[in-house]
């Protein structure tokens, strides 16, 4: 089969489109003939060797690595013990995340554990389906239902979503992968949504349900907003603490990428909660979400598509930033 592999850590130039062995099928797995692959930040973090993590958390190999987790395709074969799915089923998945190495989605064929698999939403195509798994599961597990008991190593407390109905929710990075799903989920759950993104994304996020819009290139949302119930910071990182002062007492800040947050004392002083979880593969949740995608309750926005052979160019697109929705790789059969 053809796959995109890398033989060292580095920039987009390390991604090589080449021949690779079709993975051996094991018990509890199906082999999926891939039609589309969704890109996510962990793809470029792993490509680069997770340089932002402490050295003891950084992967060391072995090479070659095949990146990627999000796929949409058709089942080509099933293991002898698999009864839940059949050859020919159209399916989607976030494959084996979090883990280092075995996801291997940038390929023509991918083996998927049945526990991480769901039938593809019939009402959308493979490209849009592949754009959903990680970003939509992330928004869902942060905001609606965690769906697992794995502890976030960056905090001592268990992450607990908060009620959204009737609440005011600020979503930073509202036009990106997780952000554009967070806007839709918050609105669906009955929240008043304030979206923060660049001006070029205003029309989109308003279409997705945002009640108010702030162009971060013109206005600092943390300097003009008060009495927010929940902040979903889809950008996260060390600067996420600036949103603490926008929250009302008892409010919550959920940074999607919490690494670097250090304002714990300030959060305690203000009487607000800062909490995060780490998205985990979950076929049951993908089945629930497939119904929302199929009914049009949740819409997948596609920034751009690239053939699998142009994975390097897709990562270069990601590096330029200001992604609107999702970047997807396609496989032509």
Short mmCIF file of C-alpha atoms in Angstrom, two decimals, residues 21-328:
data_model
loop_
_atom_site.label_atom_id
_atom_site.label_comp_id
_atom_site.label_asym_id
_atom_site.label_seq_id
_atom_site.Cartn_x
_atom_site.Cartn_y
_atom_site.Cartn_z
CA UNK A 21 3.36 -3.03 4.25
CA UNK A 22 -0.35 -3.49 4.81
CA UNK A 23 -0.73 -4.01 8.58
CA UNK A 24 -1.48 -7.52 9.83
CA UNK A 25 -5.04 -7.90 11.08
CA UNK A 26 -5.39 -8.93 14.74
CA UNK A 27 -8.30 -10.08 16.91
CA UNK A 28 -10.91 -7.44 17.58
CA UNK A 29 -9.93 -5.37 14.54
CA UNK A 30 -11.21 -4.50 11.10
CA UNK A 31 -9.14 -3.31 8.17
CA UNK A 32 -10.45 -0.09 6.64
CA UNK A 33 -9.84 0.95 3.07
CA UNK A 34 -9.31 4.64 3.72
CA UNK A 35 -11.02 7.33 1.64
CA UNK A 36 -10.16 10.41 3.72
CA UNK A 37 -7.96 11.37 6.67
CA UNK A 38 -8.51 14.33 8.97
CA UNK A 39 -5.53 16.35 10.21
CA UNK A 40 -5.13 17.44 13.83
CA UNK A 41 -2.50 19.31 15.88
CA UNK A 42 -1.12 16.08 17.43
CA UNK A 43 -0.08 15.12 13.89
CA UNK A 44 2.42 17.97 13.62
CA UNK A 45 3.37 17.72 17.29
CA UNK A 46 4.38 14.07 16.78
CA UNK A 47 6.02 14.80 13.43
CA UNK A 48 8.22 17.29 15.25
CA UNK A 49 8.89 14.99 18.23
CA UNK A 50 6.56 16.76 20.70
CA UNK A 51 9.21 19.38 21.42
CA UNK A 52 6.88 21.38 23.69
CA UNK A 53 6.68 18.51 26.19
CA UNK A 54 9.15 17.80 28.99
CA UNK A 55 12.00 15.57 27.73
CA UNK A 56 10.76 12.56 29.71
CA UNK A 57 7.42 12.74 27.85
CA UNK A 58 8.89 13.08 24.38
CA UNK A 59 8.71 10.01 22.07
CA UNK A 60 11.99 8.38 21.12
CA UNK A 61 10.96 6.17 18.20
CA UNK A 62 11.02 3.61 16.65
CA UNK A 63 10.95 4.78 13.06
CA UNK A 64 9.40 4.79 10.52
CA UNK A 65 6.30 6.52 11.88
CA UNK A 66 2.95 6.87 10.13
CA UNK A 67 1.07 9.87 11.52
CA UNK A 68 -2.64 10.43 11.88
CA UNK A 69 -5.71 9.20 13.74
CA UNK A 70 -8.89 10.33 11.95
CA UNK A 71 -10.22 8.24 9.10
CA UNK A 72 -13.34 7.62 7.04
CA UNK A 73 -13.56 4.66 4.72
CA UNK A 74 -14.99 1.22 3.95
CA UNK A 75 -14.30 -2.03 5.79
CA UNK A 76 -12.17 -4.27 3.58
CA UNK A 77 -11.81 -7.23 5.99
CA UNK A 78 -12.70 -8.22 9.55
CA UNK A 79 -10.99 -10.45 12.10
CA UNK A 80 -12.62 -13.80 12.79
CA UNK A 81 -13.97 -12.70 16.17
CA UNK A 82 -15.60 -9.49 14.94
CA UNK A 83 -19.41 -9.60 14.75
CA UNK A 84 -20.34 -5.91 15.14
CA UNK A 85 -19.23 -4.82 11.66
CA UNK A 86 -19.13 -6.37 8.19
CA UNK A 87 -17.12 -6.05 5.00
CA UNK A 88 -18.50 -3.15 2.98
CA UNK A 89 -19.65 -1.07 5.95
CA UNK A 90 -18.81 2.62 5.67
CA UNK A 91 -17.16 3.62 8.94
CA UNK A 92 -15.16 6.32 10.69
CA UNK A 93 -12.83 6.44 13.68
CA UNK A 94 -10.24 8.20 15.75
CA UNK A 95 -7.72 5.38 15.84
CA UNK A 96 -5.85 4.51 19.04
CA UNK A 97 -5.48 7.97 20.52
CA UNK A 98 -3.66 8.84 22.69
CA UNK A 99 -0.74 6.63 21.83
CA UNK A 100 2.58 6.85 20.07
CA UNK A 101 3.00 5.04 16.79
CA UNK A 102 0.14 2.59 16.20
CA UNK A 103 -2.57 4.91 14.84
CA UNK A 104 -1.02 5.09 11.35
CA UNK A 105 -3.85 6.86 9.56
CA UNK A 106 -1.87 8.49 6.72
CA UNK A 107 -2.19 5.32 4.68
CA UNK A 108 -4.42 3.51 2.20
CA UNK A 109 -5.30 0.83 4.76
CA UNK A 110 -5.65 1.14 8.53
CA UNK A 111 -6.51 -1.47 11.16
CA UNK A 112 -9.01 -0.25 13.74
CA UNK A 113 -10.16 -1.85 17.02
CA UNK A 114 -13.94 -2.28 16.87
CA UNK A 115 -14.32 -0.42 20.19
CA UNK A 116 -13.08 2.74 18.42
CA UNK A 117 -15.21 2.38 15.31
CA UNK A 118 -18.65 3.68 14.29
CA UNK A 119 -20.77 3.60 11.19
CA UNK A 120 -20.17 6.69 9.05
CA UNK A 121 -22.96 9.28 9.05
CA UNK A 122 -24.85 8.56 5.85
CA UNK A 123 -25.73 12.17 5.12
CA UNK A 124 -22.19 13.49 4.59
CA UNK A 125 -19.29 12.38 2.42
CA UNK A 126 -15.99 10.80 3.49
CA UNK A 127 -14.10 14.11 3.42
CA UNK A 128 -16.45 15.80 5.88
CA UNK A 129 -16.70 12.65 8.00
CA UNK A 130 -12.91 12.42 8.32
CA UNK A 131 -12.85 16.01 9.55
CA UNK A 132 -14.93 15.15 12.60
CA UNK A 133 -13.48 12.48 14.94
CA UNK A 134 -10.76 14.06 17.07
CA UNK A 135 -12.01 17.65 17.05
CA UNK A 136 -15.64 16.74 17.64
CA UNK A 137 -14.82 14.14 20.30
CA UNK A 138 -12.63 16.72 22.02
CA UNK A 139 -15.44 19.27 22.16
CA UNK A 140 -17.91 16.58 23.27
CA UNK A 141 -15.68 15.15 26.01
CA UNK A 142 -14.83 18.62 27.35
CA UNK A 143 -18.37 20.01 27.20
CA UNK A 144 -20.94 17.21 27.28
CA UNK A 145 -19.70 13.76 28.36
CA UNK A 146 -16.13 12.76 29.19
CA UNK A 147 -16.80 9.10 28.45
CA UNK A 148 -13.65 7.77 30.15
CA UNK A 149 -11.95 7.72 33.56
CA UNK A 150 -8.39 8.42 32.44
CA UNK A 151 -6.85 11.15 34.57
CA UNK A 152 -5.36 14.23 32.94
CA UNK A 153 -1.71 14.20 34.15
CA UNK A 154 -1.66 18.02 34.26
CA UNK A 155 -4.29 18.34 37.02
CA UNK A 156 -5.22 16.48 40.22
CA UNK A 157 -9.01 16.66 39.80
CA UNK A 158 -11.31 14.77 37.45
CA UNK A 159 -12.71 16.85 34.59
CA UNK A 160 -16.45 17.38 34.89
CA UNK A 161 -18.44 19.16 32.14
CA UNK A 162 -20.83 21.90 33.29
CA UNK A 163 -24.45 22.53 32.38
CA UNK A 164 -24.71 24.75 29.30
CA UNK A 165 -28.41 25.58 29.13
CA UNK A 166 -29.02 29.25 29.74
CA UNK A 167 -25.31 29.94 30.32
CA UNK A 168 -23.05 32.45 28.59
CA UNK A 169 -20.17 30.62 26.93
CA UNK A 170 -17.10 32.29 25.45
CA UNK A 171 -15.28 30.24 22.80
CA UNK A 172 -11.78 31.38 21.86
CA UNK A 173 -10.51 30.07 18.53
CA UNK A 174 -14.11 29.61 17.40
CA UNK A 175 -13.28 29.16 13.71
CA UNK A 176 -10.79 26.31 14.13
CA UNK A 177 -11.18 22.55 14.33
CA UNK A 178 -12.35 22.14 17.93
CA UNK A 179 -13.70 25.69 18.14
CA UNK A 180 -16.24 25.45 15.35
CA UNK A 181 -17.67 22.28 16.90
CA UNK A 182 -17.70 23.87 20.38
CA UNK A 183 -19.80 26.76 19.04
CA UNK A 184 -22.36 24.34 17.63
CA UNK A 185 -22.51 22.10 20.70
CA UNK A 186 -22.89 25.04 23.08
CA UNK A 187 -25.70 26.48 20.96
CA UNK A 188 -27.39 23.08 20.65
CA UNK A 189 -27.31 22.76 24.44
CA UNK A 190 -29.01 26.10 24.89
CA UNK A 191 -26.12 28.44 25.67
CA UNK A 192 -25.60 32.04 24.60
CA UNK A 193 -22.36 31.90 22.61
CA UNK A 194 -19.72 34.60 22.27
CA UNK A 195 -17.18 33.63 19.61
CA UNK A 196 -13.63 34.94 19.36
CA UNK A 197 -11.78 34.50 16.05
CA UNK A 198 -10.26 36.54 13.24
CA UNK A 199 -12.55 38.84 11.27
CA UNK A 200 -12.53 36.63 8.19
CA UNK A 201 -14.29 33.93 10.21
CA UNK A 202 -17.15 36.07 11.52
CA UNK A 203 -19.69 35.06 8.88
CA UNK A 204 -18.94 31.37 9.43
CA UNK A 205 -19.17 31.33 13.22
CA UNK A 206 -22.37 33.37 13.16
CA UNK A 207 -23.83 30.82 10.72
CA UNK A 208 -22.81 28.09 13.18
CA UNK A 209 -24.79 29.77 15.96
CA UNK A 210 -22.66 32.41 17.67
CA UNK A 211 -24.77 35.19 19.23
CA UNK A 212 -21.87 37.63 19.44
CA UNK A 213 -18.51 37.88 17.69
CA UNK A 214 -15.22 39.46 18.72
CA UNK A 215 -12.40 39.93 16.21
CA UNK A 216 -9.29 39.28 18.27
CA UNK A 217 -7.15 41.27 15.82
CA UNK A 218 -9.07 44.40 16.86
CA UNK A 219 -10.26 43.73 20.40
CA UNK A 220 -8.86 41.77 23.35
CA UNK A 221 -11.83 39.73 24.53
CA UNK A 222 -10.37 39.34 28.02
CA UNK A 223 -10.38 43.12 28.46
CA UNK A 224 -14.01 43.76 27.49
CA UNK A 225 -15.98 40.75 28.77
CA UNK A 226 -17.25 40.02 32.29
CA UNK A 227 -19.60 37.58 34.04
CA UNK A 228 -18.97 34.67 31.68
CA UNK A 229 -20.11 31.25 32.91
CA UNK A 230 -17.72 29.14 30.84
CA UNK A 231 -14.72 29.83 28.65
CA UNK A 232 -13.72 27.18 26.13
CA UNK A 233 -10.23 28.20 25.04
CA UNK A 234 -9.61 26.15 21.92
CA UNK A 235 -6.20 27.85 21.57
CA UNK A 236 -5.02 27.26 25.14
CA UNK A 237 -1.37 27.29 26.14
CA UNK A 238 0.43 29.63 28.56
CA UNK A 239 -1.81 32.64 27.78
CA UNK A 240 -5.09 30.92 28.64
CA UNK A 241 -5.00 32.43 32.14
CA UNK A 242 -5.92 35.84 30.74
CA UNK A 243 -9.53 34.66 30.54
CA UNK A 244 -9.83 34.09 34.30
CA UNK A 245 -10.93 37.69 34.89
CA UNK A 246 -13.81 37.31 32.41
CA UNK A 247 -15.48 34.63 34.54
CA UNK A 248 -18.11 35.13 37.20
CA UNK A 249 -17.48 33.50 40.62
CA UNK A 250 -18.17 29.80 40.21
CA UNK A 251 -17.41 29.96 36.49
CA UNK A 252 -15.09 27.63 34.60
CA UNK A 253 -12.20 27.86 32.17
CA UNK A 254 -11.64 24.79 29.98
CA UNK A 255 -8.37 25.14 28.01
CA UNK A 256 -8.26 22.54 25.25
CA UNK A 257 -4.44 22.67 25.39
CA UNK A 258 -3.69 23.27 29.09
CA UNK A 259 0.09 22.88 28.99
CA UNK A 260 1.70 26.06 30.33
CA UNK A 261 -1.19 27.29 32.49
CA UNK A 262 0.30 28.54 35.76
CA UNK A 263 -2.30 30.88 37.29
CA UNK A 264 -3.69 28.37 39.79
CA UNK A 265 -3.53 30.76 42.74
CA UNK A 266 -5.37 33.44 40.77
CA UNK A 267 -8.10 30.97 39.82
CA UNK A 268 -8.54 29.99 43.46
CA UNK A 269 -8.66 33.64 44.54
CA UNK A 270 -11.36 34.39 41.97
CA UNK A 271 -13.37 31.29 42.90
CA UNK A 272 -13.29 29.77 39.41
CA UNK A 273 -12.43 26.31 38.12
CA UNK A 274 -9.77 25.52 35.53
CA UNK A 275 -10.10 22.02 34.12
CA UNK A 276 -9.18 19.94 31.10
CA UNK A 277 -9.29 16.37 29.90
CA UNK A 278 -7.47 14.46 27.20
CA UNK A 279 -9.56 13.20 24.33
CA UNK A 280 -9.78 9.40 24.06
CA UNK A 281 -10.96 7.18 21.24
CA UNK A 282 -14.57 6.12 21.79
CA UNK A 283 -16.66 4.29 19.22
CA UNK A 284 -19.86 4.60 21.28
CA UNK A 285 -19.60 8.38 21.34
CA UNK A 286 -18.81 8.46 17.62
CA UNK A 287 -22.05 6.54 17.03
CA UNK A 288 -24.00 9.19 18.97
CA UNK A 289 -22.24 11.97 17.09
CA UNK A 290 -22.88 10.29 13.73
CA UNK A 291 -26.60 10.86 14.27
CA UNK A 292 -26.02 14.59 14.91
CA UNK A 293 -23.82 14.84 11.83
CA UNK A 294 -26.31 12.93 9.70
CA UNK A 295 -29.20 15.16 10.80
CA UNK A 296 -27.22 18.35 10.16
CA UNK A 297 -27.32 19.38 13.83
CA UNK A 298 -23.51 19.49 13.69
CA UNK A 299 -21.74 20.69 10.55
CA UNK A 300 -18.15 19.92 9.57
CA UNK A 301 -16.34 22.86 7.96
CA UNK A 302 -13.50 22.00 5.58
CA UNK A 303 -10.62 24.44 5.23
CA UNK A 304 -8.85 22.57 2.42
CA UNK A 305 -8.14 19.11 1.00
CA UNK A 306 -4.93 17.55 -0.32
CA UNK A 307 -4.21 14.17 -1.91
CA UNK A 308 -2.45 11.76 0.45
CA UNK A 309 0.70 12.15 -1.66
CA UNK A 310 0.73 15.86 -0.71
CA UNK A 311 0.74 15.38 3.06
CA UNK A 312 3.81 17.62 3.28
CA UNK A 313 1.91 20.46 1.63
CA UNK A 314 -1.03 19.89 4.00
CA UNK A 315 1.28 20.35 6.99
CA UNK A 316 2.71 23.48 5.40
CA UNK A 317 -0.85 24.78 5.11
CA UNK A 318 -1.40 24.03 8.80
CA UNK A 319 1.81 25.85 9.73
CA UNK A 320 0.50 29.03 8.12
CA UNK A 321 -2.30 29.08 10.70
CA UNK A 322 -5.78 30.66 10.60
CA UNK A 323 -7.30 27.31 9.69
CA UNK A 324 -11.05 27.53 9.17
CA UNK A 325 -12.46 24.18 10.20
CA UNK A 326 -10.44 21.14 9.17
CA UNK A 327 -7.75 20.09 6.70
CA UNK A 328 -8.34 16.68 5.12
#
